[in-house]
PDB file of C-alpha atoms in Angstrom:
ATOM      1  CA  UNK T  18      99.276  19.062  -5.396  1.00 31.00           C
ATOM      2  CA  UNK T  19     100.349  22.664  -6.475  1.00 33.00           C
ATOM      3  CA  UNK T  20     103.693  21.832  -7.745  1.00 35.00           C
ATOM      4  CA  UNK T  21     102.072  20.099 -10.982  1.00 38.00           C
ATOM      5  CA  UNK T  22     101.042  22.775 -13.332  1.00 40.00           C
ATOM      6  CA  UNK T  23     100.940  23.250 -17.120  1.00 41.00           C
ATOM      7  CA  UNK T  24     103.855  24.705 -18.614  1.00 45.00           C
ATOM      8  CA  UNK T  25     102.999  27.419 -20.546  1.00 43.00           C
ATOM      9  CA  UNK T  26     105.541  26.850 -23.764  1.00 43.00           C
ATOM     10  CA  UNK T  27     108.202  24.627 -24.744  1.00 39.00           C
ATOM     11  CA  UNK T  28     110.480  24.171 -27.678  1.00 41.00           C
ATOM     12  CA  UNK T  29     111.301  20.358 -27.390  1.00 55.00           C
ATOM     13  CA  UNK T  30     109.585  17.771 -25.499  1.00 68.00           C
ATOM     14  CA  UNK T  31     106.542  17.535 -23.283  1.00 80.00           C
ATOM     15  CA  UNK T  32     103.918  20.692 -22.300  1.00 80.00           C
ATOM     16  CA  UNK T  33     103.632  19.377 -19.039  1.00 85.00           C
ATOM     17  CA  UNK T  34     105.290  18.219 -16.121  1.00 87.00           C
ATOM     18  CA  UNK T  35     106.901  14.752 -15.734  1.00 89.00           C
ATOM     19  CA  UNK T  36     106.568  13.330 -12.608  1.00 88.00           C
ATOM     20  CA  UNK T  37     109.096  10.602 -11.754  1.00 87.00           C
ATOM     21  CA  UNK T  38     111.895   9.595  -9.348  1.00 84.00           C
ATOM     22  CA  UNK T  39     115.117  11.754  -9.997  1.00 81.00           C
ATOM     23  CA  UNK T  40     117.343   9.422 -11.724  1.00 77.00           C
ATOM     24  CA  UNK T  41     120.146  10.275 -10.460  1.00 76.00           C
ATOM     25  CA  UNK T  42     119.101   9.086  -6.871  1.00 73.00           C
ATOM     26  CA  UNK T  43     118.770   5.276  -8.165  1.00 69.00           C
ATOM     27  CA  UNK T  44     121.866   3.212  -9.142  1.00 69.00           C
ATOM     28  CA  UNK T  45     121.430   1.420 -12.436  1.00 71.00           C
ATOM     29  CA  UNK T  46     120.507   2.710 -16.192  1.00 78.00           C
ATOM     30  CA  UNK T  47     117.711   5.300 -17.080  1.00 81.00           C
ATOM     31  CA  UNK T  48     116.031   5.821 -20.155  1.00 83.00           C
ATOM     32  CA  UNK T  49     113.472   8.004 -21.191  1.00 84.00           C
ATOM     33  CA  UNK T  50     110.751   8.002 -24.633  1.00 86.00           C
ATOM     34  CA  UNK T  51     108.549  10.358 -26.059  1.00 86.00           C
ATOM     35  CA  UNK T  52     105.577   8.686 -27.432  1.00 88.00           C
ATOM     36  CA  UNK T  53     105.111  11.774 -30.284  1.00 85.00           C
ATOM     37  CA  UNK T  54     101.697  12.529 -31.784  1.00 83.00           C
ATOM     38  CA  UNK T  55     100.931  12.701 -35.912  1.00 83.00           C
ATOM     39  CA  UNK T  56     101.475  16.317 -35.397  1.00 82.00           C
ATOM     40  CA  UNK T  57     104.460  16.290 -33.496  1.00 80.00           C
ATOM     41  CA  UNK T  58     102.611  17.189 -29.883  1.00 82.00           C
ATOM     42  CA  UNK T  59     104.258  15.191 -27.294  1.00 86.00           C
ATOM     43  CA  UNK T  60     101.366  12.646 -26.172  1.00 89.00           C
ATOM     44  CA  UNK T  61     103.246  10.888 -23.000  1.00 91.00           C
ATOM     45  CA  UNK T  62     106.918  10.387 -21.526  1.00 91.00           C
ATOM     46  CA  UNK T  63     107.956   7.287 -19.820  1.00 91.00           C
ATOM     47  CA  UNK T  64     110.641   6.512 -17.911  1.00 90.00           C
ATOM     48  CA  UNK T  65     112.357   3.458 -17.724  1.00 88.00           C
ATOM     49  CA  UNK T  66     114.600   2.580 -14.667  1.00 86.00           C
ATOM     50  CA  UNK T  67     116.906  -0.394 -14.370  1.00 82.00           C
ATOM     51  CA  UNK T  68     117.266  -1.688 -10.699  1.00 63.00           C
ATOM     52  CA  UNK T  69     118.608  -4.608 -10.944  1.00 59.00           C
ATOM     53  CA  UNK T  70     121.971  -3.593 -11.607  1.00 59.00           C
ATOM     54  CA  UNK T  71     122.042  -3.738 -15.572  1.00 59.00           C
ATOM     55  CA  UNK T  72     119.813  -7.315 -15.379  1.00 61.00           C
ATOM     56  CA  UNK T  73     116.832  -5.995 -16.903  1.00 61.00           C
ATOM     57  CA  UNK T  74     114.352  -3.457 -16.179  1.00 68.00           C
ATOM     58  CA  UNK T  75     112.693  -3.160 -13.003  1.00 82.00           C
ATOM     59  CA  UNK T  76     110.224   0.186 -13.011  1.00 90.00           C
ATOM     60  CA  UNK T  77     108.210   1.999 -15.629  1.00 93.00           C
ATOM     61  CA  UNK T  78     106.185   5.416 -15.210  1.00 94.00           C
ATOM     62  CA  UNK T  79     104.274   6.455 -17.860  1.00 94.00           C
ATOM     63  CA  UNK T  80     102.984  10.355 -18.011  1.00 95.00           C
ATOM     64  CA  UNK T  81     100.033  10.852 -20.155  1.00 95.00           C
ATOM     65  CA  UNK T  82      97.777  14.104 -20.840  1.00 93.00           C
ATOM     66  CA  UNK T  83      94.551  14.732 -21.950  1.00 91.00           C
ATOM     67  CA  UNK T  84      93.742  13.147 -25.197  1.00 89.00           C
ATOM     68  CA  UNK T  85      96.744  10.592 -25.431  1.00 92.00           C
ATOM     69  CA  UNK T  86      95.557   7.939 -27.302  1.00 90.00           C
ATOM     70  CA  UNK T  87      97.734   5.637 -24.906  1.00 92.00           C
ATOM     71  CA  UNK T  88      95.293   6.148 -22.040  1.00 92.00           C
ATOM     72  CA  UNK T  89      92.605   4.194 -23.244  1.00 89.00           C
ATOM     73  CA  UNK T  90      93.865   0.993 -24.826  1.00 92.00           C
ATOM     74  CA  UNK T  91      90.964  -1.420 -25.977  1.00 90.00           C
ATOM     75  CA  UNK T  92      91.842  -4.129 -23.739  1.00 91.00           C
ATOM     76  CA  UNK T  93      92.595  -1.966 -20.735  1.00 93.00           C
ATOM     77  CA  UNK T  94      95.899  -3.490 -19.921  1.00 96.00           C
ATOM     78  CA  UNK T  95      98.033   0.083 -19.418  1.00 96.00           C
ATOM     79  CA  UNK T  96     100.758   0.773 -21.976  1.00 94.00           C
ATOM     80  CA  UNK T  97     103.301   0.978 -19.624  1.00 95.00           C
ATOM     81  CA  UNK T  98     102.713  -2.980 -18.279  1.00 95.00           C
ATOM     82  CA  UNK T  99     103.285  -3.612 -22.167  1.00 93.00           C
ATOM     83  CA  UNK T 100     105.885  -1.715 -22.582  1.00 91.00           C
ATOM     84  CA  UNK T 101     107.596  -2.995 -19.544  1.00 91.00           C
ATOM     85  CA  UNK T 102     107.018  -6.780 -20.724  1.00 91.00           C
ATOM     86  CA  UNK T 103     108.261  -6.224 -23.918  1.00 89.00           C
ATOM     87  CA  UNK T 104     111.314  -4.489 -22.236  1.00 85.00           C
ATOM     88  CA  UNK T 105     111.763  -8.266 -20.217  1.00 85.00           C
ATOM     89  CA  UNK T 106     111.269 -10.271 -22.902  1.00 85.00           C
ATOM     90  CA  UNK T 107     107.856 -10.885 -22.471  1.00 86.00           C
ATOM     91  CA  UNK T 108     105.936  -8.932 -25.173  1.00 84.00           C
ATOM     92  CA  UNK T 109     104.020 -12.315 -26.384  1.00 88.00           C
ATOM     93  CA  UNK T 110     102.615 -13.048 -23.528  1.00 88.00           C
ATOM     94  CA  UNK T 111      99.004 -13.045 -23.076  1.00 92.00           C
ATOM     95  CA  UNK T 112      98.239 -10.562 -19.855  1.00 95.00           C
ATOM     96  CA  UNK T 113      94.749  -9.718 -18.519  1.00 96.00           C
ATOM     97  CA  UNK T 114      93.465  -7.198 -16.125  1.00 96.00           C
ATOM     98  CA  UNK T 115      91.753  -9.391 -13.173  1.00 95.00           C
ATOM     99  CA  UNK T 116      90.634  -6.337 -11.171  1.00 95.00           C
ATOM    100  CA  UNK T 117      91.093  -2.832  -9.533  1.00 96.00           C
ATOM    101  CA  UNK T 118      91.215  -1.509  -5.845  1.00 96.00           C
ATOM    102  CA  UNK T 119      91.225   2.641  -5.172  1.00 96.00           C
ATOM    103  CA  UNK T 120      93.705   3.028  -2.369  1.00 93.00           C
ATOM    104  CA  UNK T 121      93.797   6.474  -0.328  1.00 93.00           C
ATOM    105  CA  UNK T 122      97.499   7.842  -0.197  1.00 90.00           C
ATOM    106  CA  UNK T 123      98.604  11.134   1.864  1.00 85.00           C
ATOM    107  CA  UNK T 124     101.110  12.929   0.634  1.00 80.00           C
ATOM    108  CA  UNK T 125     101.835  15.613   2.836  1.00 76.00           C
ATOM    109  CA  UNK T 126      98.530  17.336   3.458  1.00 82.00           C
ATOM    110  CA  UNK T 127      97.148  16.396  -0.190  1.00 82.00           C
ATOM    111  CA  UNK T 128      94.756  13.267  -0.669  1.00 86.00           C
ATOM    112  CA  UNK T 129      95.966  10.841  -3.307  1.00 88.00           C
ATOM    113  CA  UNK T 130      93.278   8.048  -5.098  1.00 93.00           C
ATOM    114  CA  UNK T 131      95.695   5.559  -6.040  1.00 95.00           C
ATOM    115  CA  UNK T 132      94.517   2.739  -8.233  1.00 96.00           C
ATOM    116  CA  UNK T 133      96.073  -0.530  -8.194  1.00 96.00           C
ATOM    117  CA  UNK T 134      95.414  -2.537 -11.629  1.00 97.00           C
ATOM    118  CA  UNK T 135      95.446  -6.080 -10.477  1.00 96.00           C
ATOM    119  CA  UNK T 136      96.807  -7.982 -13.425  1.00 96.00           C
ATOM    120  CA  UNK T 137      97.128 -12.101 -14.564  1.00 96.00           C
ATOM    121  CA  UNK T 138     100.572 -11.700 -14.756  1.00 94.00           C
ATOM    122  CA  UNK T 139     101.458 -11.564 -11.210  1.00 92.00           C
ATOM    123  CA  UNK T 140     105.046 -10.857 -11.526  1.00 92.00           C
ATOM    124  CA  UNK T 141     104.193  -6.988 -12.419  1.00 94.00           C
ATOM    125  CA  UNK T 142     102.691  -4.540 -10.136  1.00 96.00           C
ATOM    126  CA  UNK T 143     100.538  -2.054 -11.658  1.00 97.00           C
ATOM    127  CA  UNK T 144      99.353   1.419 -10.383  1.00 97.00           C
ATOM    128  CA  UNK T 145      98.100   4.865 -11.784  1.00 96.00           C
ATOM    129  CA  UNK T 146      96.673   8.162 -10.332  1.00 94.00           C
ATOM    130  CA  UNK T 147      95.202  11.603 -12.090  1.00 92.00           C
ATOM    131  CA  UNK T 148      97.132  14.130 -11.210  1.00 89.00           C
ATOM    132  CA  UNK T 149      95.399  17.778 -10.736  1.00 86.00           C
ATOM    133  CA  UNK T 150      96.609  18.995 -14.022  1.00 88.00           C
ATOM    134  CA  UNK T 151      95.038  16.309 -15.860  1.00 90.00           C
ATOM    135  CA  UNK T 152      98.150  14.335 -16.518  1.00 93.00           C
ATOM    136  CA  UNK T 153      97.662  10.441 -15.675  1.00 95.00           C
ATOM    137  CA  UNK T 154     100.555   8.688 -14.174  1.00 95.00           C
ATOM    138  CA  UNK T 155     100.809   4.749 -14.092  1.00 97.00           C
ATOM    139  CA  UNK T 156     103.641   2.609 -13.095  1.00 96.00           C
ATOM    140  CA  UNK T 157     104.499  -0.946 -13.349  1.00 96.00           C
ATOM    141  CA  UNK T 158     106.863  -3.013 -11.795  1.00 93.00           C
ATOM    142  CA  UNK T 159     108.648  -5.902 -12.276  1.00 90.00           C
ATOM    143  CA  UNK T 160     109.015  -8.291  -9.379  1.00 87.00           C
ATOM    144  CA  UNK T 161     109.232  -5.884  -7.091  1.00 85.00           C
ATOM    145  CA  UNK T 162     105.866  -4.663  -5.011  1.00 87.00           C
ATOM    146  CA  UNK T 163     105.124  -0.965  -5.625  1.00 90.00           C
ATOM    147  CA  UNK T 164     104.944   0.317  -1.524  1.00 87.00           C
ATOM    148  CA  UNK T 165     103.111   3.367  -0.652  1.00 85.00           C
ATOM    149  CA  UNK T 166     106.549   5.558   0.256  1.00 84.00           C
ATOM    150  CA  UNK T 167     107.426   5.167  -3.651  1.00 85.00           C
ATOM    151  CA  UNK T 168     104.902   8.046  -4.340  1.00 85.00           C
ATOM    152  CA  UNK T 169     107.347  10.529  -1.802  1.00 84.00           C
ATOM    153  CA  UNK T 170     109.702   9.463  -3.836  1.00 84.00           C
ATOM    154  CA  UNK T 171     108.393  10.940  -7.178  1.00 87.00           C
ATOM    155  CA  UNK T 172     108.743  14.485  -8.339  1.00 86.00           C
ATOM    156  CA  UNK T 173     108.781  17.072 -11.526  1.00 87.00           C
ATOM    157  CA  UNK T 174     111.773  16.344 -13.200  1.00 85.00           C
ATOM    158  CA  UNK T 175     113.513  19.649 -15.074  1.00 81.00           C
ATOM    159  CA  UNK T 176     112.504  20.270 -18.358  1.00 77.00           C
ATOM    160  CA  UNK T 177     115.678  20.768 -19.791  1.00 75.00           C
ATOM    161  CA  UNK T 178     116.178  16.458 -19.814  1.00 75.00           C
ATOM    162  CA  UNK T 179     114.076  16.855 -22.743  1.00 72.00           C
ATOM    163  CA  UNK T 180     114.866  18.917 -24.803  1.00 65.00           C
ATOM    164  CA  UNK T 181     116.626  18.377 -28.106  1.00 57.00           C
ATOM    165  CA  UNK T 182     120.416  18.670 -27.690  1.00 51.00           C
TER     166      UNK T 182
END
């Protein structure tokens, strides 16, 4: 996947690239988040998209590099499903991981491990891949099944959405 590569410097926001659907092909409300180190390094960007017409959230992709302490929660439920079922309402729910399956994707000529986090809380969908520069990519769903032509969909978005204004 040559497109993803390490950006070399930036003034604002993340050192990498963010992969993600363009927002302005989806109807509904975006929102974006830094999650922002002790040091001010940026350690992971999600991206919040609302699909249900302004009813709630339906989709959240989480980008995380190297060393984010978000990669590796203790009870290895992702941060994004969290973050997504607090985003519902849900944040006091108890939610399990019951399983994982690696799925081969092709995109284009590449090869794509995709790994699908089965979880108790069968409402969500959850999925993450490594991408070649290191940066780990997970989405979760909400009531809606994540399909294999959602990774065609997804893409470097410019670098200039986040930066400080």
């Amino acid at each position: 996947m040559a497109f993803l590569r390490r950006r070399s410097s930036t003034p604002a926001g993340p050192d990498f690239d963010v992969l993600a659907m363009d927002p302005g092909d989806w109807p509904g409300l975006f929102g974006a988040a830094l999650l922002a180190g002790p040091d001010g390094s940026c350690q992971g960007v999600f991206l919040r998209y609302d699909l249900f017409g302004n009813r709630g959230p339906a989709m959240l992709i989480g980008n995380l590099p190297d060393g984010s302490p978000a990669r590796d929660p203790e009870d290895g439920v992702p941060f994004e499903v969290r973050q997504l079922l607090e985003a519902v309402g849900l944040g006091e729910e108890e939610i399990e991981v019951s399983g994982t399956e690696d799925l081969p994707v092709m995109l284009g000529d590449d090869l794509l491990i995709v790994t699908r986090i089965k979880l108790s809380e069968e409402r969500m969908a959850c999925v993450r891949f490594d991408r070649s520069d290191g940066v780990q990519v997970t989405i979760a769903s909400w009531e809606r099944p994540i399909a294999e032509d959602l990774y065609q969909l997804l893409k470097p978005l410019p670098k200039d959405m986040f930066q400080k204004g």
